[in-house]
Amino acid sequence: MQTAQQQPIPGPESDLALDRATQELNTSYVDLCERVERLTQELHQSRTQLMRELAEKEVIFQRLSALVQALPGGMLLVDRHDIIRDANPHAIELVGEPVIGESWSSVERRSLNLRYESAEGDKRRHVSVSVQPLGNSGEKLILITDTTALHESQQLESQKRRLMAMGEMAARLAHQIRTPIASTTLYLAQLARADLKDNERSDICDNLSTALRNVEGTIDSMLGFVRGDARELVPLFLQDVMQEFEALVRDGLDLGVDQLTVTTVDRSVRINGAREDLVGALSNLVCNAIQASGEAPEIYVSVNAVDAGSIQIRVRDHGPGISDEHLPHIFDPFYTTRAAGTGLGLAVVAMTVNQHGGDISARNHPTGGAEFVISLPMLAPSE
């Protein structure tokens, strides 16, 4: 008769293994719970950060949308098929309805001929169009700017410049013909003398004719300046220019022998120039010197050859000179230190000298007074 096998009774080793397995399971469970908690917190933080970023992007989007709507310029979004998909209110105002769904080509042609009502009546609107591609999608952003006000402002500025040019011409003309007119008045007064001899009358008539020709030449010069004509330069004997200048200022300004000294010029000295312009420029310098010198002017005009190719004309007075503050600006148009001055006399002189291929400078002479130096190219004998 067989007896049943007896089950082994767990010993201390089995209980220890079971406890160890249970402890490991508990540790793994706790670790798993901690990881789940940590992942949950990270997920919550990520979700919170994402929601914050979405909210910030929404604010930025709303702000950009508001800016686009409020822009003073027009913005159009055009797809790859040239169809307008979106537009801000100002764009619709500039180009007119319809806009959305229309082809940009047709809207552009239409917008170029827009007109608007103003206080002066019906006027054409001026717009500036800029096209900006948006990446490689084929879409493009059209920027439209209303330049009507700028265009009208430019027209007004252009009109203002033309009026200023006319005023400048009139002021220059008045400044240039003052001396010849004074000479003409003096000659006419002499012609009225009853004791005038025939030869004297003939000389006065010749001088009067010369003065009137100077006035005519000056007017032609000013008109040519306004039209932008280049002044014709011809070979001249400098001696003839200096003699005509001396006769004009001595008679016109009633200068005595001691008040104006002009050195003689050799007949061989020739220049390319416009006679009336050179006479007017030298007369302007003498007029300024007289005004600066006071009651007893002493003016010296000398001519010296610098080298074989250039000549210098110096006009010097014994006045108070030119202050260091004004010296760099005396040739600038409309710059004057006199209340009744136009600021054009020396500017006209500088312009005339430059047109003759020369240059002019001013300085205070070491012995006193101001000195103006005109340098002009001289023709060679073979020319």
PDB file of N, CA and C in Angstrom, residues 121 222 247 329 358:
ATOM      1  N   GLY A 121     -11.598 121.180 -57.686  1.00  0.00           N
ATOM      2  CA  GLY A 121     -12.301 120.440 -58.716  1.00  0.00           C
ATOM      3  C   GLY A 121     -11.816 119.014 -58.820  1.00  0.00           C
ATOM      4  N   MET A 222      21.257 138.042 -68.519  1.00  0.00           N
ATOM      5  CA  MET A 222      20.339 137.526 -67.504  1.00  0.00           C
ATOM      6  C   MET A 222      19.291 136.607 -68.125  1.00  0.00           C
ATOM      7  N   ALA A 247      36.006 153.685 -67.677  1.00  0.00           N
ATOM      8  CA  ALA A 247      35.170 154.808 -68.111  1.00  0.00           C
ATOM      9  C   ALA A 247      33.771 154.708 -67.523  1.00  0.00           C
ATOM     10  N   HIS A 329      31.490 133.210 -46.725  1.00  0.00           N
ATOM     11  CA  HIS A 329      30.135 133.143 -47.307  1.00  0.00           C
ATOM     12  C   HIS A 329      29.826 134.288 -48.263  1.00  0.00           C
ATOM     13  N   GLY A 358      37.703 130.809 -64.882  1.00  0.00           N
ATOM     14  CA  GLY A 358      38.597 131.318 -63.854  1.00  0.00           C
ATOM     15  C   GLY A 358      38.060 131.069 -62.466  1.00  0.00           C
TER      16      GLY A 358
END
